[in-house]
């Protein structure tokens, strides 16, 4: 029997489609189906892990507060010598295995694909919406494409990264709390109009 | 509808947009651009409320947040909002307002008799009067006081509107948009800095709104600010607090000016502003003069009178008296005369530049004079005016008295930062001293009066703030302020009080009904410090924060002490500068959004199958399942019996799960637990106990070795975060040399316990790729396989005491695996079971949980002595060896059983164990109890002195709160299968 499709906490949650106030530029809110793997370098071997990652994925693991996007994966620094690596979900455990083979003995690899749920938020009012719950200064002068932060939004701690100038943000939240986070986001987006994908 | 006191021309109101509103049931009209206050004044409404303590008639005294008297209930039903200042309520069509603190009506208020009783209601009245007899307090005094106290009524229904928070960052925050604030914001904006300009009014401009000749400048500044990409303009926004690290709080009244907020919109929004630099251009608050009956409707601050006439084209009366000690107040006289209203100026000084200008305009000016009283019933009909040196004088017919005792820079926000306030004799007030935070005051807030002076000072402040935030101010344009140079003025004469001498009351605090005599009484009774006098009299403690009378009371206190005001000082200002509704602070976090909700992967299944949920921390956990309406113990015992007789399945995903890896992972765990994990075989699980540093038990759980350098740790639900924190602390601080990596995987894995004699049969039907035989997968063994194609890991551990497996699967497969096991177990009679049945089973089996691991019990107390390793250190080892913790008399864990099978003679947690039914000496206490499905009687766990020696004895569980005594037998904690045969079956 092949492995069935995993279900996200948002598969059956939230009213889909165009919601909120009328607007020509509604905010887009959608789940991103990502494999998410936590990489923690062995004690004192962060640089080695970054280099080994680069050899396999084409870009070094990023510095604190930063996010990198390579051709086949993205990585965001979430703590000292600790990263989340993401890639489009293909099959159960595939990304974790790629990282295991690339970083064997250099880093601890922990699959978090099910434990974390990624949301993609895009649109000119996306920043205003996030500012209702996010204490990080998201103005382009202090946070732009390539920046990342681990920070609470409302009451849920997320990994937040900006990936383009639309602007588009990715939020990676604990799966058991992501429905509450979505409640907050949709309530906050109401006045700007949004589409839940 | 006519508005008798509306001037035919002028003002900033839009006469093409009439608005109908109701006050105390009476329909009135106003215009777009009015406040409720200006509309009431335009309609000639003078009596607006009753005072707090004496129920004296009160009118409109101010024109902004300083208003102490004119508080009303705004709106109706669920949107009813008490104690709203009419001066800050923007008029809208259909607005409904009610006066408050009166019965049966505003004009005839029974409680006004309090005024006659006022000798008894002096300062400290409560403390003196309601002391004896003490038992009267709860039954008589407090209910009576509560009935009398308070002003408006809050709505009873839930607030139908929404509120939210906004987090903002900027380089320069400018608070206030008068001449100084606008110039500051403009200058800062021109440097390219990110600027927020917050204005509490619905129009930007402050004092400029009364100066038609400066309107073009005001508009030009606003247009430039609106066009600047990095400027945020926040009208209707009150900055209420200045906190550490340049964080300021503000509330934006987004939709208070509308009957109902627009769909998807909020009523109010709280702003948390992190500003690199702050310019406080908060202006100044005019102060009152305490003279007899200075609270009668018709008495108002001179600036307010001018505001109503110039900004709103509404006149407070037809003939007025202006009582002043300063030149600035003459602007009111000129505005009144320009509007065709007669005014007599009463100036306490012997001469002044402004008085000369007034006289040249034909205005009557009485110098060296004072207003020594007002006459009238519900409102002023005349003012008693006399020479300052004289007792006698004359009544001047007037329907309003405008009063100005000078101006106090609005220093509240600067004072929040702990900046010292400095006495400035030139204005007879305090100004902000050297800043402590990254802020500066500008314009009137810094004691710089006059619009041109304020604009210049504001521009300098805006430029300096931007530079301090790292911007170049070279591009800042010259000010180009068109106003005349501010005219020459004669100095203010500090003047605080015209003594009543027994006739009337001289108020220093209209909102709390505090008089000058109250202040002197406080001094006589020993409350001489400004902080003590304030609390004793409640002076300046009302929601107006003493904006108009605070300094006056301090001056009277200083005079009573015979000391200069600057020596007495002001009480420290604290947030909030103005009242803020609870809704604004709660924001979105109301009702079920108070905290986030944590749901397991099987949550929706539980909902569909009748789960009754229990909140445990943020989690929602099924307590039991019922679809037939059964109640009480029935569903719980049904679920527990299924586990004992057949098979049950329980969602245990909420247990904390931690992935621990690295070459030193085993060593790391050895130091955290009382037992050893470095020797655990790969593929095996072991129960572990952790201590706190002080030697008491911290948490328990299982540890499974998945690989040579890879462990899977479980914790209790309650301690999951704390265990992770302890690991972080240990790894970062205690043993940074250990090469270990760990992270929470609680959310990654859905976990379910499949327990009961038929657990293996059920699982054998659905598990592929794993040998479930007792030989291949023994107790404390693990295996991997699939269920319904989903990857699973099987841990043969048991909390219930039955043959049991914990099945874990990546959360995205949780519901599918759960359903597959239910389907496979249907013929075995599988039932889902919740927290209650789980508790029944664990108490029967004698497993400890929260009630036993309560922070007061040691590993030995709980029967874990044999688990403690002989060699090697671990957290808590040293302090666990303290003599008192080794005392053989310490209570230890035992089981207790009721003797009979009568379920009405129940055991209770918290009961004490005594040796005879009337015994007073507690030998221990009951921690957990349950009805046993195995023994068909009440059983429990208890902590008992010399517990193991007493097994077999009979004691009594006494619960005096309910007068219950139940005879119990002391047993081993294991009521079920003490040989542990079932878990190994």
Short mmCIF file of N, CA, C and O in Angstrom, two decimals, chain A residues 68-146:
data_model
loop_
_atom_site.label_atom_id
_atom_site.label_comp_id
_atom_site.label_asym_id
_atom_site.label_seq_id
_atom_site.Cartn_x
_atom_site.Cartn_y
_atom_site.Cartn_z
N UNK A 68 17.54 31.86 2.95
CA UNK A 68 18.05 31.70 1.58
C UNK A 68 17.14 30.77 0.81
O UNK A 68 16.52 29.86 1.37
N UNK A 69 17.10 31.01 -0.47
CA UNK A 69 16.30 30.18 -1.35
C UNK A 69 17.23 29.64 -2.43
O UNK A 69 17.90 30.41 -3.11
N UNK A 70 17.34 28.33 -2.54
CA UNK A 70 18.15 27.74 -3.60
C UNK A 70 17.20 27.09 -4.60
O UNK A 70 15.99 27.16 -4.44
N UNK A 71 17.77 26.48 -5.58
CA UNK A 71 16.92 25.93 -6.63
C UNK A 71 16.01 24.83 -6.10
O UNK A 71 14.88 24.69 -6.55
N UNK A 72 16.45 24.10 -5.12
CA UNK A 72 15.59 22.99 -4.70
C UNK A 72 15.27 22.96 -3.22
O UNK A 72 14.73 21.98 -2.73
N UNK A 73 15.61 24.00 -2.52
CA UNK A 73 15.24 24.05 -1.10
C UNK A 73 15.40 25.47 -0.60
O UNK A 73 16.05 26.30 -1.25
N UNK A 74 14.82 25.75 0.55
CA UNK A 74 15.02 27.02 1.23
C UNK A 74 15.50 26.72 2.63
O UNK A 74 15.23 25.65 3.17
N UNK A 75 16.19 27.68 3.21
CA UNK A 75 16.64 27.48 4.58
C UNK A 75 16.53 28.78 5.33
O UNK A 75 16.74 29.86 4.78
N UNK A 76 16.15 28.68 6.60
CA UNK A 76 16.03 29.86 7.43
C UNK A 76 16.69 29.54 8.77
O UNK A 76 16.56 28.43 9.29
N UNK A 77 17.45 30.50 9.26
CA UNK A 77 18.13 30.30 10.54
C UNK A 77 17.15 30.60 11.66
O UNK A 77 16.52 31.66 11.69
N UNK A 78 16.99 29.67 12.60
CA UNK A 78 16.02 29.88 13.68
C UNK A 78 16.66 29.85 15.05
O UNK A 78 15.98 29.95 16.07
N UNK A 79 17.99 29.72 15.10
CA UNK A 79 18.67 29.70 16.39
C UNK A 79 20.14 29.46 16.15
O UNK A 79 20.55 29.29 15.00
N UNK A 80 20.94 29.44 17.21
CA UNK A 80 22.37 29.23 17.05
C UNK A 80 22.63 27.88 16.35
O UNK A 80 22.19 26.84 16.84
N UNK A 81 23.27 27.93 15.21
CA UNK A 81 23.60 26.72 14.43
C UNK A 81 22.38 25.84 14.20
O UNK A 81 22.48 24.60 14.15
N UNK A 82 21.22 26.47 14.08
CA UNK A 82 19.98 25.73 13.89
C UNK A 82 19.20 26.33 12.73
O UNK A 82 19.07 27.56 12.65
N UNK A 83 18.68 25.49 11.88
CA UNK A 83 17.96 25.96 10.69
C UNK A 83 16.71 25.11 10.46
O UNK A 83 16.63 23.96 10.87
N UNK A 84 15.76 25.73 9.77
CA UNK A 84 14.69 24.95 9.18
C UNK A 84 14.95 24.93 7.68
O UNK A 84 15.15 25.99 7.07
N UNK A 85 14.95 23.74 7.10
CA UNK A 85 15.11 23.61 5.66
C UNK A 85 13.77 23.16 5.10
O UNK A 85 13.13 22.26 5.65
N UNK A 86 13.33 23.83 4.05
CA UNK A 86 12.03 23.48 3.47
C UNK A 86 12.18 23.21 1.98
O UNK A 86 13.11 23.70 1.33
N UNK A 87 11.26 22.41 1.48
CA UNK A 87 11.18 22.13 0.04
C UNK A 87 9.76 21.68 -0.23
O UNK A 87 9.08 21.22 0.69
N UNK A 88 9.29 21.84 -1.45
CA UNK A 88 7.94 21.34 -1.73
C UNK A 88 7.81 19.88 -1.31
O UNK A 88 8.72 19.07 -1.55
N UNK A 89 6.69 19.55 -0.66
CA UNK A 89 6.51 18.19 -0.16
C UNK A 89 6.34 17.25 -1.35
O UNK A 89 5.48 17.45 -2.20
N UNK A 90 7.19 16.23 -1.41
CA UNK A 90 7.10 15.25 -2.50
C UNK A 90 6.66 13.91 -1.94
O UNK A 90 5.62 13.37 -2.31
N UNK A 91 7.44 13.40 -1.00
CA UNK A 91 7.03 12.14 -0.38
C UNK A 91 7.53 12.12 1.06
O UNK A 91 8.46 12.84 1.41
N UNK A 92 6.89 11.27 1.84
CA UNK A 92 7.16 11.21 3.26
C UNK A 92 8.65 10.99 3.54
O UNK A 92 9.23 10.00 3.09
N UNK A 93 9.25 11.92 4.25
CA UNK A 93 10.63 11.74 4.71
C UNK A 93 11.71 11.99 3.68
O UNK A 93 12.89 11.86 3.99
N UNK A 94 11.33 12.37 2.45
CA UNK A 94 12.34 12.48 1.39
C UNK A 94 13.36 13.58 1.68
O UNK A 94 14.57 13.37 1.54
N UNK A 95 12.88 14.74 2.11
CA UNK A 95 13.81 15.84 2.37
C UNK A 95 14.72 15.51 3.55
O UNK A 95 15.93 15.78 3.52
N UNK A 96 14.14 14.90 4.57
CA UNK A 96 14.95 14.52 5.73
C UNK A 96 16.05 13.55 5.32
O UNK A 96 17.20 13.66 5.78
N UNK A 97 15.72 12.64 4.42
CA UNK A 97 16.75 11.69 3.98
C UNK A 97 17.85 12.38 3.19
O UNK A 97 19.03 12.07 3.36
N UNK A 98 17.46 13.32 2.34
CA UNK A 98 18.49 14.05 1.58
C UNK A 98 19.42 14.79 2.55
O UNK A 98 20.63 14.82 2.37
N UNK A 99 18.84 15.38 3.57
CA UNK A 99 19.66 16.12 4.52
C UNK A 99 20.50 15.18 5.36
O UNK A 99 21.66 15.48 5.68
N UNK A 100 19.95 14.02 5.72
CA UNK A 100 20.72 13.02 6.47
C UNK A 100 21.97 12.64 5.69
O UNK A 100 23.07 12.58 6.25
N UNK A 101 21.78 12.41 4.40
CA UNK A 101 22.95 11.96 3.66
C UNK A 101 23.94 13.11 3.44
O UNK A 101 25.14 12.89 3.42
N UNK A 102 23.43 14.34 3.31
CA UNK A 102 24.34 15.47 3.10
C UNK A 102 25.08 15.86 4.38
O UNK A 102 26.21 16.33 4.33
N UNK A 103 24.43 15.68 5.53
CA UNK A 103 24.98 16.23 6.77
C UNK A 103 25.25 15.16 7.81
O UNK A 103 25.37 15.46 9.00
N UNK A 104 25.37 13.94 7.37
CA UNK A 104 25.53 12.82 8.30
C UNK A 104 26.72 13.06 9.23
O UNK A 104 27.83 13.37 8.77
N UNK A 105 26.48 12.95 10.51
CA UNK A 105 27.55 13.11 11.48
C UNK A 105 27.88 14.56 11.79
O UNK A 105 28.60 14.85 12.74
N UNK A 106 27.37 15.48 10.98
CA UNK A 106 27.67 16.90 11.21
C UNK A 106 26.51 17.59 11.90
O UNK A 106 26.68 18.58 12.59
N UNK A 107 25.30 17.07 11.68
CA UNK A 107 24.13 17.76 12.23
C UNK A 107 23.06 16.73 12.59
O UNK A 107 23.01 15.64 12.02
N UNK A 108 22.23 17.11 13.55
CA UNK A 108 21.05 16.32 13.88
C UNK A 108 19.93 16.74 12.94
O UNK A 108 19.70 17.94 12.76
N UNK A 109 19.27 15.77 12.37
CA UNK A 109 18.21 16.03 11.39
C UNK A 109 16.89 15.56 12.01
O UNK A 109 16.79 14.41 12.45
N UNK A 110 15.91 16.45 12.07
CA UNK A 110 14.61 16.09 12.65
C UNK A 110 13.50 16.52 11.71
O UNK A 110 13.39 17.72 11.40
N UNK A 111 12.73 15.58 11.25
CA UNK A 111 11.64 15.91 10.34
C UNK A 111 10.53 16.62 11.12
O UNK A 111 10.07 16.12 12.14
N UNK A 112 10.14 17.79 10.65
CA UNK A 112 9.06 18.56 11.30
C UNK A 112 7.94 18.84 10.30
O UNK A 112 7.11 19.74 10.53
N UNK A 113 7.91 18.09 9.21
CA UNK A 113 6.93 18.39 8.14
C UNK A 113 5.51 18.36 8.66
O UNK A 113 4.65 19.11 8.18
N UNK A 114 5.24 17.48 9.61
CA UNK A 114 3.88 17.37 10.14
C UNK A 114 3.69 18.28 11.35
O UNK A 114 2.58 18.71 11.63
N UNK A 115 4.76 18.54 12.05
CA UNK A 115 4.67 19.33 13.27
C UNK A 115 4.55 20.81 13.00
O UNK A 115 4.17 21.58 13.88
N UNK A 116 4.89 21.20 11.79
CA UNK A 116 4.80 22.61 11.45
C UNK A 116 3.99 22.77 10.17
O UNK A 116 4.02 21.91 9.30
N UNK A 117 3.26 23.85 10.11
CA UNK A 117 2.42 24.13 8.95
C UNK A 117 2.81 25.49 8.41
O UNK A 117 2.96 26.45 9.18
N UNK A 118 3.04 25.53 7.09
CA UNK A 118 3.51 26.78 6.47
C UNK A 118 2.35 27.50 5.79
O UNK A 118 1.49 26.88 5.16
N UNK A 119 2.35 28.82 5.96
CA UNK A 119 1.36 29.66 5.30
C UNK A 119 2.09 30.67 4.43
O UNK A 119 3.13 31.20 4.82
N UNK A 120 1.51 30.91 3.26
CA UNK A 120 2.07 31.92 2.36
C UNK A 120 1.09 33.09 2.35
O UNK A 120 -0.10 32.91 2.12
N UNK A 121 1.62 34.28 2.64
CA UNK A 121 0.77 35.47 2.74
C UNK A 121 1.33 36.52 1.82
O UNK A 121 2.52 36.84 1.89
N UNK A 122 0.50 37.05 0.94
CA UNK A 122 1.01 37.93 -0.08
C UNK A 122 0.03 39.07 -0.36
O UNK A 122 -1.18 38.89 -0.25
N UNK A 123 0.58 40.21 -0.73
CA UNK A 123 -0.27 41.33 -1.11
C UNK A 123 0.17 42.61 -0.43
O UNK A 123 0.86 42.58 0.60
N UNK A 124 -0.24 43.74 -1.02
CA UNK A 124 0.31 45.00 -0.53
C UNK A 124 -0.12 45.31 0.91
O UNK A 124 0.52 46.07 1.60
N UNK A 125 -1.24 44.71 1.35
CA UNK A 125 -1.67 44.95 2.73
C UNK A 125 -1.19 43.86 3.68
O UNK A 125 -1.58 43.84 4.86
N UNK A 126 -0.38 42.95 3.19
CA UNK A 126 0.05 41.82 4.03
C UNK A 126 0.81 42.32 5.26
O UNK A 126 0.65 41.82 6.36
N UNK A 127 1.63 43.35 5.04
CA UNK A 127 2.42 43.85 6.16
C UNK A 127 1.52 44.47 7.22
O UNK A 127 1.67 44.20 8.41
N UNK A 128 0.58 45.29 6.78
CA UNK A 128 -0.33 45.92 7.75
C UNK A 128 -1.08 44.86 8.54
O UNK A 128 -1.26 44.98 9.75
N UNK A 129 -1.49 43.80 7.86
CA UNK A 129 -2.21 42.73 8.54
C UNK A 129 -1.32 42.08 9.60
O UNK A 129 -1.74 41.88 10.74
N UNK A 130 -0.08 41.78 9.21
CA UNK A 130 0.82 41.11 10.16
C UNK A 130 1.14 42.01 11.35
O UNK A 130 1.31 41.54 12.48
N UNK A 131 1.20 43.32 11.11
CA UNK A 131 1.58 44.24 12.19
C UNK A 131 0.56 44.25 13.32
O UNK A 131 0.83 44.73 14.41
N UNK A 132 -0.62 43.71 13.04
CA UNK A 132 -1.61 43.64 14.12
C UNK A 132 -1.22 42.61 15.18
O UNK A 132 -1.77 42.62 16.27
N UNK A 133 -0.29 41.72 14.84
CA UNK A 133 0.09 40.73 15.84
C UNK A 133 1.58 40.54 15.97
O UNK A 133 2.04 39.77 16.81
N UNK A 134 2.34 41.24 15.13
CA UNK A 134 3.78 40.98 15.05
C UNK A 134 4.55 42.19 15.56
O UNK A 134 4.33 43.31 15.11
N UNK A 135 5.45 41.95 16.50
CA UNK A 135 6.20 43.05 17.10
C UNK A 135 7.47 43.40 16.32
O UNK A 135 8.11 44.41 16.61
N UNK A 136 7.83 42.56 15.37
CA UNK A 136 9.03 42.84 14.59
C UNK A 136 8.72 43.97 13.60
O UNK A 136 7.64 44.02 13.03
N UNK A 137 9.68 44.86 13.42
CA UNK A 137 9.50 45.94 12.44
C UNK A 137 9.65 45.36 11.03
O UNK A 137 10.73 44.95 10.64
N UNK A 138 8.56 45.32 10.30
CA UNK A 138 8.57 44.71 8.96
C UNK A 138 8.78 45.72 7.84
O UNK A 138 8.69 45.38 6.66
N UNK A 139 9.03 46.98 8.22
CA UNK A 139 9.28 48.00 7.19
C UNK A 139 10.50 47.58 6.36
O UNK A 139 11.45 47.02 6.89
N UNK A 140 10.44 47.91 5.06
CA UNK A 140 11.51 47.47 4.17
C UNK A 140 12.88 47.96 4.62
O UNK A 140 13.90 47.35 4.32
N UNK A 141 12.91 49.08 5.34
CA UNK A 141 14.22 49.57 5.79
C UNK A 141 14.84 48.66 6.83
O UNK A 141 16.04 48.73 7.09
N UNK A 142 14.04 47.86 7.50
CA UNK A 142 14.66 47.00 8.52
C UNK A 142 14.35 45.53 8.30
O UNK A 142 14.92 44.68 8.98
N UNK A 143 13.46 45.19 7.39
CA UNK A 143 13.12 43.78 7.17
C UNK A 143 12.64 43.66 5.74
O UNK A 143 11.60 44.20 5.38
N UNK A 144 13.42 42.98 4.93
CA UNK A 144 13.03 42.87 3.53
C UNK A 144 13.21 41.45 3.03
O UNK A 144 13.27 40.51 3.83
N UNK A 145 13.30 41.32 1.72
CA UNK A 145 13.47 40.00 1.13
C UNK A 145 14.77 39.39 1.67
O UNK A 145 15.81 40.04 1.66
N UNK A 146 14.68 38.19 2.17
CA UNK A 146 15.86 37.53 2.72
C UNK A 146 15.96 37.61 4.23
O UNK A 146 16.77 36.94 4.83
#
